[in-house]
Amino acid sequence: MLSRIAWKNIWRNKLRSGIIITSISLGLFGGVFAIAFMNGMANQMINDLINLELANIQLHNPQFLLNDETIYTIENPEKKIERIKKIEQVKSVSSRTVRMGMASSSSTGKGVRINGINPEIEKQTTELSDKIIEGSFLEDERKNQIVVGEKLVKELKLKLNSKVILTLQTIDNNITYAAFRITGIFKTQNTMFDESNVFVRDKELKEIVHLRENRTNEIVVALSDNDFTKQVKSKLINEFEKEIHNEKLIVRTWDEINPSVKMIQQMSLQFSFIFVIIILVALSFGITNTMLMVVMERVRELGMLMAVGMNKIKLAGMIFFETLYLSLTGAFAGMIISVGAISIAAKTGIDLSPIAEGFNAYGYSSIIYPEIDTAFYFYVMFFVVITAFLASVYPARKALKFNPAEAVRTEA
Amino acid sequence: MSIIKVENLVKIYNSGAVPVTAVDGINVEFEKGEFTSIVGPSGCGKTTFLNMLGGLDEPSKGRIVIDSIDISKLKSKQLIDFRLHNIGFVFQAFNLIPVLTVKENIEFIMQLQGISAEEREKRVDVLLEQVGLLDRKNDRPNKLSGGQQQRVAVARALAAKPKFILADEPTANLDSKSTENLLDIMLKLNKTEETTFIFATHDNRVMKKARRLLVLEDGKIIKDEK
C-alpha cells in the first residue's frame, strides 16, 4: 500500500521528478561509463601484457631473477615443458634464452633485452607475431635474423633489412658481438616494450653466449584462460616441488612478475567505487532537496495521515519509498543508457589516437574498448538504495516533526 | 451512555510573549449517537477543544476519557493507534489523497487497520452507497465537486468504524446545496448507524440541524443546549 502510494506520488509533479530522474540517470551514466573506460584501459593493458610479453605464468631459476644473468638457467627444459603441457588448462609452453646487451647501428646504440625464441612455438604462446608491421617473424631460413620494435628501429635510425650489431656477454663473461639483419619490425601499444626488446632465434643466441642446448632461462606458459592462472600455478608448484624446494626453480604469475599492472587494475577498481560514491553523494543532495520540497508541499496531506492514525514508521516508510522509487527510476534509466553506450563502445572502441603517444608510453592502447563487470551494475543499484535511504532521512524527519493539528489546517 | 468525558480541560499556549488560554476548564460529556455542534466566535477555542478531543493536541491540564481510557495519559504511539481505531476525522479542506481513487482513499484507513482486502471491498461499497457516490468509486478526487469530496471524506472517516467523528468546519468550503446534502447524509448516518458526530462550526445550517449545541466563549462553555 505504502509503496503503491509512493510510486503514484512521484508522478504528481512530472516535471520536477523528470528533472531529478534525468540528473540521476545522467550522473550515473557518466560515472559508469568513465569506470568502464578506465576498466577497459586497465584490462587491455593486462591482456597486452599477457598476450604479447609475459604469458600467464613464467618459470625461472631464482638466481636469474636477481640480475638477469644468463648463466642461471633451468636444466632440461624440454622435459619440464612436456610435464607442464600435461596440465589441462595449459594452451602452450615455450622456452626463451634471455640476455641483456646493446643493440647498435652505425649512428647510435641502445640497451636491450635479447630474447632467444623458437618462433613457431612462440607464435602459439604469445601474439607478438601478430604485431609485425613490416617483414616477418623469423620465418625465412636466413641466419642471424632479428625482430625489433618500431620504436627501437627509429631510435637506431634503421629500417627493414638493415644490419644491427648486438654486443653481449657470453656466459663465461667475455664480450662478444654478432651482426643481425632486421627481418621483422613489430609495434605493440607499449612503446617501452618496443624499444627495449629484440627477438632472435633461440639456437643462435645460445651459440653466441655459449649456452648449452639443454638449458634455458625462461619457460613461458600460456593458459586457455587467465582465470586459471592461480590454479595452474598451484599445480606447477606441486609438479616441481623438489626443484622449487632446492631453489632451482621459481614459478611466478604475470601479476607477480609485473605487480604494477595488477596494482593499476586494483586501483582502477577501488577508484571506480570511490567515483560512484562521490557521484551518489552529490546526487543525494539533489534528491534530498527534491524530497524536502515534496514534504513541504504536502504538509496538509501528511498532517491528515498522521491525524487519522498513520504511525511514524509508516509515514517515514512512505517517504523512503518515494525517495527510493525516484532514485531507482533514475538509476535504471542511467543503467540502460550505460549498458547501451558501453555495448556500442565495446564494439567500435574509442579512438584516442590524437593523444596515443602519451598513452602508449605507459603501455595503454590508443583504442579503448570500455568494459564493465555485470556485477558492477548491481553494486551501483545497491549504492543507490543506500543513497535513497540516506537522502530520505532528513525529509522524513521533517515530516515526522509536523504537528498534525496544525498541519491539517495549513494552506495548500 | 457517555462515551466521552471531559474533566476540567485546559489548554494554554506559551508560544508567544504572553501565555494564551485557548480552553479554560471545560467539563462536558458526550453520549453515543449525539449530533453536536460546538459553536462560538473565532478564537473561542472550538478547534483547540476539538483537537484535544481527537488526541491531536495535548491538554495543559485536565483529562479526556474515551470509553474508560484517559487519552491524555497515552503515549504518542498509543495515541496514534487509538485515533486509528476510535476516531474519525472530517476536515474543512477535505484532505483526500489526490493520487488515489475514491475507493482507495476510503480503503486506505482500513488498510492501516489491517483489514482484509475482501472485507475492505465490501465496506467501501456500503460506505459509498451511504454517501451516494458508488458510481464514482474509481474517480480521482479532482474529478469530484467540493461537496462530493467532502462526502468521500465522511465515508473515509466512517471506514475505520470509529466511536465518534470529529468534523472541523466541514461545510466551510461548500455551497448551500452541497452543505444540505452533506448534512442530510450525516444525519441519516447518525440516525440509522448511531454514529456520533461532533462539529466545530460557524455555519448556521449545521447549527440548525444539530441536536445539541455547545456555545464556547473565551475557552469556556457558556451554553449547553439539547
Coordinates of C-alpha atoms in Angstrom, one line a residue, chain A residues 307-309, chain B residues 50-51 54-56 83 87-91 153-154 156-157 164-167:
Chain A
A307 CA -4.2 12.6 12.3
V308 CA -6.1 9.6 11.0
G309 CA -3.6 7.2 12.6
Chain B
L50 CA -11.8 19.5 19.0
N51 CA -8.1 18.8 18.5
G54 CA -9.3 13.9 18.8
G55 CA -5.9 13.4 20.6
L56 CA -4.2 15.7 18.1
R83 CA -7.0 7.5 16.8
I87 CA -11.8 8.4 16.0
G88 CA -13.0 9.6 12.6
F89 CA -11.9 13.0 11.2
V90 CA -13.6 15.2 8.7
F91 CA -11.5 18.3 7.8
A153 CA -14.1 12.3 3.5
V154 CA -17.1 11.3 5.6
R156 CA -13.3 7.7 4.9
A157 CA -13.9 8.8 8.5
F164 CA -17.3 9.1 17.0
I165 CA -16.5 11.5 14.2
L166 CA -14.9 14.9 14.7
A167 CA -15.6 17.4 12.0

